[in-house]
Short mmCIF file of C-alpha atoms in Angstrom, two decimals:
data_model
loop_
_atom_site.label_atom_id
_atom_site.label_comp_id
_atom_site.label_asym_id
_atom_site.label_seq_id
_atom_site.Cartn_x
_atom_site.Cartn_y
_atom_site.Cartn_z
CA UNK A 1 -12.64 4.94 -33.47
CA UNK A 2 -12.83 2.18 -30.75
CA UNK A 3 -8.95 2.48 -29.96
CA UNK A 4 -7.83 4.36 -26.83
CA UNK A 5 -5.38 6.92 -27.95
CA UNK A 6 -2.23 6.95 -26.89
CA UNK A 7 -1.44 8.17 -23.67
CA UNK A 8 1.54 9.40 -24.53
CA UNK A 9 0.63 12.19 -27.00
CA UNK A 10 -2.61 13.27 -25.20
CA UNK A 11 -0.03 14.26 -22.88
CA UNK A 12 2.64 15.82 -25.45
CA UNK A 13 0.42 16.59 -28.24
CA UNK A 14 -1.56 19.27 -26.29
CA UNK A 15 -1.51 22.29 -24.54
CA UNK A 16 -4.46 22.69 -22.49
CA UNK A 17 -4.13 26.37 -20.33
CA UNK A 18 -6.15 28.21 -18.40
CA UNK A 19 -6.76 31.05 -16.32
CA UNK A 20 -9.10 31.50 -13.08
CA UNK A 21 -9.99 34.80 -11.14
CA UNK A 22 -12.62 34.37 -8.14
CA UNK A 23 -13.68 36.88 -5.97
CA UNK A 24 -15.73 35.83 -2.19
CA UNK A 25 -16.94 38.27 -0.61
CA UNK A 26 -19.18 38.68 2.49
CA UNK A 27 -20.49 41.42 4.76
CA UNK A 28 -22.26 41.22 8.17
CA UNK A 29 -24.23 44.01 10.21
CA UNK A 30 -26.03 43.81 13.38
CA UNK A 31 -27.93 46.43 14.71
CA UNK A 32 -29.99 46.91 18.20
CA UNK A 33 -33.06 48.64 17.89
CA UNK A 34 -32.81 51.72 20.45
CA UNK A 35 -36.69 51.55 21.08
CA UNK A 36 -36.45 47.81 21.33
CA UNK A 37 -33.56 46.80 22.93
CA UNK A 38 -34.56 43.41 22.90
CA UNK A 39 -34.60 43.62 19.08
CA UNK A 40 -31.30 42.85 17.04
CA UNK A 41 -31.43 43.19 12.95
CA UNK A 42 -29.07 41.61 11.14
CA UNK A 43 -28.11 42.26 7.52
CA UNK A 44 -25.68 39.53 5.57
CA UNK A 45 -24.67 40.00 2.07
CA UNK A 46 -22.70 38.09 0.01
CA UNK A 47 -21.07 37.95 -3.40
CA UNK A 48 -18.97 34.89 -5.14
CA UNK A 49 -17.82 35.36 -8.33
CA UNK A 50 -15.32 33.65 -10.90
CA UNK A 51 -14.21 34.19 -14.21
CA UNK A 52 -12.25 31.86 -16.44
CA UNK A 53 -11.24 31.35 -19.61
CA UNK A 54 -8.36 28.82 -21.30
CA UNK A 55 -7.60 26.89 -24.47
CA UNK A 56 -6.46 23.59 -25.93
CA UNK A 57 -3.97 23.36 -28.52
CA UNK A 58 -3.61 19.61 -30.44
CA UNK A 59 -1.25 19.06 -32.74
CA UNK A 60 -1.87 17.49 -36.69
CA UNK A 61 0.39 14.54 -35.21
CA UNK A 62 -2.65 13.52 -32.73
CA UNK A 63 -3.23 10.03 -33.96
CA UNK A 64 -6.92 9.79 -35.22
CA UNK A 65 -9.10 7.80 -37.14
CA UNK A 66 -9.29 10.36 -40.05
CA UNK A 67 -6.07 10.83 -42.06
CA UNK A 68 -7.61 13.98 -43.01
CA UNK A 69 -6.84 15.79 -39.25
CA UNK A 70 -4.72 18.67 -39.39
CA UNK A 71 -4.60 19.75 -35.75
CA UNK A 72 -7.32 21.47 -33.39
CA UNK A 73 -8.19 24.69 -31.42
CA UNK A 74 -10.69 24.67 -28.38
CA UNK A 75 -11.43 28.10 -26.71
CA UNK A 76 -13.73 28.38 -23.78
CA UNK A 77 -14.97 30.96 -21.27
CA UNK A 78 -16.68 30.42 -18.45
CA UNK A 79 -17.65 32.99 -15.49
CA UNK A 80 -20.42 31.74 -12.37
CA UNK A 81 -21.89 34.24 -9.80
CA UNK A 82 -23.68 33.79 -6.35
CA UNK A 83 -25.19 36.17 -4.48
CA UNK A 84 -26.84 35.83 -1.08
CA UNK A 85 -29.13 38.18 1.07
CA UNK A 86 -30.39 37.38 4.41
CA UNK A 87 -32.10 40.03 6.70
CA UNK A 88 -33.73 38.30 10.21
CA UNK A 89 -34.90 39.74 13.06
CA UNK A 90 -33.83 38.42 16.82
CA UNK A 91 -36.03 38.93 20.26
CA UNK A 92 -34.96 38.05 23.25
CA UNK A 93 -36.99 37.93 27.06
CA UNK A 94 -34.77 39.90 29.24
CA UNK A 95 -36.49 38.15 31.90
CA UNK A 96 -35.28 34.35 31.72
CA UNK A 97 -35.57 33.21 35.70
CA UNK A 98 -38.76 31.76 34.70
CA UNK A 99 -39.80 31.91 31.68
CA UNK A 100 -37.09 32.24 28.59
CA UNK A 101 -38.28 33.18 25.33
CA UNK A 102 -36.68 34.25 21.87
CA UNK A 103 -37.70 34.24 18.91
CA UNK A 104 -36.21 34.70 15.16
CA UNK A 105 -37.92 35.88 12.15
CA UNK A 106 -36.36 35.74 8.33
CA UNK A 107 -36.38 36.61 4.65
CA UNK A 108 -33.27 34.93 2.56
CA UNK A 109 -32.55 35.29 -1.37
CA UNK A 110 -29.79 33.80 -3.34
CA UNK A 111 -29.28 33.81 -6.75
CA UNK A 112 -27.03 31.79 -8.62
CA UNK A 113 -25.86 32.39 -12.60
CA UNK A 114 -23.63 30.79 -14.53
CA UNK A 115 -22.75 32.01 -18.50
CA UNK A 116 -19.96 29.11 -20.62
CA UNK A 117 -18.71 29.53 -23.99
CA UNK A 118 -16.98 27.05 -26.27
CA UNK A 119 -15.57 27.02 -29.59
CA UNK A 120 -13.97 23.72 -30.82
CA UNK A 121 -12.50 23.97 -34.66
CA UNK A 122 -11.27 20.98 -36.16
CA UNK A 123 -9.02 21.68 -39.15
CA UNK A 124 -8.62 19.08 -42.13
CA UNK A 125 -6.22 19.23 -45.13
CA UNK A 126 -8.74 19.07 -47.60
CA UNK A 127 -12.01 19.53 -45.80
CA UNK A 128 -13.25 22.84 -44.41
CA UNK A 129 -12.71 23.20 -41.18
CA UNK A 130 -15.46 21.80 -38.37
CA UNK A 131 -16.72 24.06 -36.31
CA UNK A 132 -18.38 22.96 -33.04
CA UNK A 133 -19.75 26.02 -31.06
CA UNK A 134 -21.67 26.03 -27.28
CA UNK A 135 -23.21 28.44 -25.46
CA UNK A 136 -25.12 28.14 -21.96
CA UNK A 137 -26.09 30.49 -19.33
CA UNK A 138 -28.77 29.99 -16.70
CA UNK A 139 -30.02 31.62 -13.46
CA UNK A 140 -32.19 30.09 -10.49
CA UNK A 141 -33.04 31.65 -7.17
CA UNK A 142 -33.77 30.33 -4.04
CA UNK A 143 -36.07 32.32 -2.06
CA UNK A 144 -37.50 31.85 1.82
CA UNK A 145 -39.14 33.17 4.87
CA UNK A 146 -38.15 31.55 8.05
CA UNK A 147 -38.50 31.66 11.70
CA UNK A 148 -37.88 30.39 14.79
CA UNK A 149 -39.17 30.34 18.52
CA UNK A 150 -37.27 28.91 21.83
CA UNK A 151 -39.07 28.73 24.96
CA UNK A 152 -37.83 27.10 28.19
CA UNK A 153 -39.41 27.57 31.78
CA UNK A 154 -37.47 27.12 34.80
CA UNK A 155 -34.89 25.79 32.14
CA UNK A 156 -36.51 22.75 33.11
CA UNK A 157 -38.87 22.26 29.91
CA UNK A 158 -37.91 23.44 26.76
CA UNK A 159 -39.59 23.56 23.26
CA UNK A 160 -37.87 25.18 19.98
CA UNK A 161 -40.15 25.40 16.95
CA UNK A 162 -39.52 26.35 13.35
CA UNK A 163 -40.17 26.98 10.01
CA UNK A 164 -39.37 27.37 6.58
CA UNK A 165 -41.09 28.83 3.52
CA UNK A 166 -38.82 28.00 0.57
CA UNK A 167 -39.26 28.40 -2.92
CA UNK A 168 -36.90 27.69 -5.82
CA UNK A 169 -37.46 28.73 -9.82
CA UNK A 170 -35.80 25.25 -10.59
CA UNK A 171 -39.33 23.98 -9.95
CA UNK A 172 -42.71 24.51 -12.08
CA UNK A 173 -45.01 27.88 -10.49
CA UNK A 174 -47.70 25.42 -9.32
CA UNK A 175 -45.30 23.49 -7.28
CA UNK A 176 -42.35 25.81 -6.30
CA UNK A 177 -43.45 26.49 -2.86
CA UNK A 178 -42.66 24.12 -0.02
CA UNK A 179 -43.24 24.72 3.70
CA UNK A 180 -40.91 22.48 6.18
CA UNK A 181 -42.10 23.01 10.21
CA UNK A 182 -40.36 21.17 12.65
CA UNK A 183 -40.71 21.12 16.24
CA UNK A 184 -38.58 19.51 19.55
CA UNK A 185 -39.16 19.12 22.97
CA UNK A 186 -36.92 18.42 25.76
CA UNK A 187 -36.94 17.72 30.02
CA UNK A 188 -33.72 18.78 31.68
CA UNK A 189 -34.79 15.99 34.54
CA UNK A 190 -31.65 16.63 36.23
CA UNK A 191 -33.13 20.19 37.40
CA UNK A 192 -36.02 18.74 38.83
CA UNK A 193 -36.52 19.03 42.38
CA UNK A 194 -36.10 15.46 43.01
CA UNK A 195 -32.42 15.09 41.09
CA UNK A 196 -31.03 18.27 42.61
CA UNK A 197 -29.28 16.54 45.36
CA UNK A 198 -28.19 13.66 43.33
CA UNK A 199 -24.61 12.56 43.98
CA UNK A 200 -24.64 10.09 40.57
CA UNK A 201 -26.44 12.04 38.07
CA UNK A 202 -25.05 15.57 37.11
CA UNK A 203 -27.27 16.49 34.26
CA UNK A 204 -29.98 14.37 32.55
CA UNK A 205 -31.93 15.69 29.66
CA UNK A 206 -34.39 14.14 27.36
CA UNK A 207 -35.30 15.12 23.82
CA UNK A 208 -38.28 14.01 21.11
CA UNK A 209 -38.08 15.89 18.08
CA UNK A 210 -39.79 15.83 14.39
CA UNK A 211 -38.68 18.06 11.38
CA UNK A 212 -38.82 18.36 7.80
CA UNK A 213 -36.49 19.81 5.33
CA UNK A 214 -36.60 20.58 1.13
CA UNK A 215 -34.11 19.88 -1.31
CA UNK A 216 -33.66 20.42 -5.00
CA UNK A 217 -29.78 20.29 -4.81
CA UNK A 218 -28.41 18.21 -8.00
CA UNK A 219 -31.76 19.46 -9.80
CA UNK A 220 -31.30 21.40 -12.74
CA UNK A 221 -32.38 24.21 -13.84
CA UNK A 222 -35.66 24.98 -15.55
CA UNK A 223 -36.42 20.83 -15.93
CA UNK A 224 -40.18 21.62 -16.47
CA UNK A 225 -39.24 24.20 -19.47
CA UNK A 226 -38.69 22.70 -23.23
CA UNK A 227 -34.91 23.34 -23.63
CA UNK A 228 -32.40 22.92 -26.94
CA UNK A 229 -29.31 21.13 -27.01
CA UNK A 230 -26.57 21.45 -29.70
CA UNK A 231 -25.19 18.33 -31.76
CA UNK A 232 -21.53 16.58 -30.99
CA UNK A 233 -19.18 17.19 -33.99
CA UNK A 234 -19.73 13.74 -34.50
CA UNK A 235 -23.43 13.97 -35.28
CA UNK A 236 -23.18 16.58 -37.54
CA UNK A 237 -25.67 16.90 -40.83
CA UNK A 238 -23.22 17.49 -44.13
CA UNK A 239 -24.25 19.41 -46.87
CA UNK A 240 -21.78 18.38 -49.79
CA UNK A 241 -18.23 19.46 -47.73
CA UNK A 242 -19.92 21.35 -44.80
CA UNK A 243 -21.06 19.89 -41.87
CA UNK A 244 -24.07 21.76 -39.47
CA UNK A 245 -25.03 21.23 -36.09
CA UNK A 246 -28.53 20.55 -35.08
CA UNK A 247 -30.91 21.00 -32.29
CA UNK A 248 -32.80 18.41 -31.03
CA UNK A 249 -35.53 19.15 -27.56
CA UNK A 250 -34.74 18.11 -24.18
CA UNK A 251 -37.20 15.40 -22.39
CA UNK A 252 -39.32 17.69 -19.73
CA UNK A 253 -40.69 16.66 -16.16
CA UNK A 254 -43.55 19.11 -15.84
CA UNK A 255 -44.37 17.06 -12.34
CA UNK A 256 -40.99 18.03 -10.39
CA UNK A 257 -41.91 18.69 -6.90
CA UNK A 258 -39.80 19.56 -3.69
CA UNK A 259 -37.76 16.45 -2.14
CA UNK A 260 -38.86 16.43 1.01
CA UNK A 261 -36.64 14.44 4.35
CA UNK A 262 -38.93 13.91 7.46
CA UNK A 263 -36.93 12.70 10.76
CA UNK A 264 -38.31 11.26 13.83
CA UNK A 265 -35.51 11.57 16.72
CA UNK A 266 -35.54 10.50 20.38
CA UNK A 267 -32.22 11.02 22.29
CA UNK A 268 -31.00 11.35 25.86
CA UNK A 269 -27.72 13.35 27.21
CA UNK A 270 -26.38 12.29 30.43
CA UNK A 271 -23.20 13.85 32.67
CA UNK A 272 -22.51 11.28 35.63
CA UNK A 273 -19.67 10.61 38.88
CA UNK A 274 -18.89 14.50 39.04
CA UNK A 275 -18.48 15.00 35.09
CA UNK A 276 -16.32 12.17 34.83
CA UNK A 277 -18.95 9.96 32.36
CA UNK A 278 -20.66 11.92 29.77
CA UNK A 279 -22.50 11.06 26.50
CA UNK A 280 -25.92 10.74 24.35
CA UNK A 281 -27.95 8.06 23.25
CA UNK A 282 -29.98 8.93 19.77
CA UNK A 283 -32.72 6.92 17.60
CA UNK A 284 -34.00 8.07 15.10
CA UNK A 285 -36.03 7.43 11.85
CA UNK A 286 -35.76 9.16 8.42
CA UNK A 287 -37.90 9.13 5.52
CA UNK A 288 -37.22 10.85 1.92
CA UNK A 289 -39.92 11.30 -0.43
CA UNK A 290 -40.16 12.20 -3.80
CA UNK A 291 -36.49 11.51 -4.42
CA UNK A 292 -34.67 13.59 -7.02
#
């Protein structure tokens, strides 16, 4: 059982096949309000889906540790689906030679499912046959409310603000809302009065900004939730010739929160000598918490 097998007949002593259809699709519409020209509503939809299925043939010459094996038959399907929705609203100030405003309001909901199916059959020559079936299929959704607000006057002094209301069904009810604000400021020096005439400096800005932002990526799903798993062929429980799988619980985490990244950043942008010298100069600070 400790032996690798030979590399040479997992390569001739199987045929593993299989077959893949995926479908992305994605539509956009923008629309301006006629009693609000300022308004814009925009609609995005999208839809990702895949199907597969395949098998794997072994042969009864697959060297094993039982003399017993008489060959093998996997058969698996498989088919995952994501589907997004985002509908925001944009305003703009027509009126930006002092005062520049727009703002950017949100609702987003995507849904992701997945459904696999496996049957492995091991075949002996005196033995019944061992039969190793899996099923899984989950959903979670990620749900949020956004928005956004940009403000500059003179385009001298600028400040962005936003927000995010996000909530994901990977999480427990008490703790599957997270808010994430963040906020930035920034001085265009270079349009101040006293840099106008500058032959050295072209453009000079600074920036301070702080933000925070969720994740539950590489969570899965429904970790707070008692769940089942199946038995390896190799841990089945025999009963005289027949072997059955059993089920034994999953540990749960009924404490699984949002992870949460805050950043600190201070940076400067600077064109000099008629655009011929440009860059940026950033520092910044970032903190996770609650790691997943």
């Amino acid at each position: 059982n400790l032996a690798p097998t030979n590399p040479l007949a997992l390569l001739n002593l199987q045929d593993n096949s299989s077959n893949v259809k995926r479908l992305i699709s994605n539509a956009k519409l923008d629309y301006k309000l006629h009693f609000l020209p300022a308004v814009v509503a925009t609609l995005n939809v999208g839809y990702d889906v895949s199907d597969s299925e395949g098998s794997n043939v072994v042969s009864d010459l697959m060297p094993t540790s039982s003399p017993e094996f008489n060959g093998a038959l996997n058969e698996y399907t498989g088919k995952n689906t994501n589907k997004l929705l985002d509908f925001y609203l944009n305003y703009t100030n027509e009126n930006q030679d002092t005062h520049a405003l727009s703002t950017m309001a949100g609702y987003s909901y995507q849904k992701f499912s997945y459904e696999n199916n496996s049957v492995n059959t091991e075949y002996y020559k005196t033995l019944d046959p061992l039969v190793e079936q899996n099923d899984g299929s989950s959903n979670s959704v990620l749900m949020s409310f956004f928005g956004r607000a940009n403000y500059s006057y003179k385009d001298k002094y600028l400040l962005t603000a936003t927000v995010r209301a996000d909530a994901s069904s990977k999480l427990n009810p008490d703790d599957r809302w997270g808010i994430f604000p963040s906020v930035a400021l920034g001085w265009n020096i270079s349009n101040e009065n006293f840099m106008i005439n500058s032959k050295v400096i072209n453009n000079l800005k600074l920036r301070l900004g702080y933000g925070q932002v969720g994740n539950v990526n590489g969570l899965g799903d429904y970790k707070f939730l008692t769940r089942y798993t199946g038995s390896t062929s190799t841990a089945y429980y025999q009963f005289g010739n027949s072997f059955y799988q059993t089920y034994r619980p999953e540990p749960i985490n009924p404490d699984l929160r949002w992870e949460v990244g805050q950043t600190l950043n201070v940076g400067m942008d600077y064109t000099m000598f008629n655009s011929k010298l440009t860059g940026s100069v950033n520092v910044y600070k970032k903190t996770t918490k609650d790691l997943i």
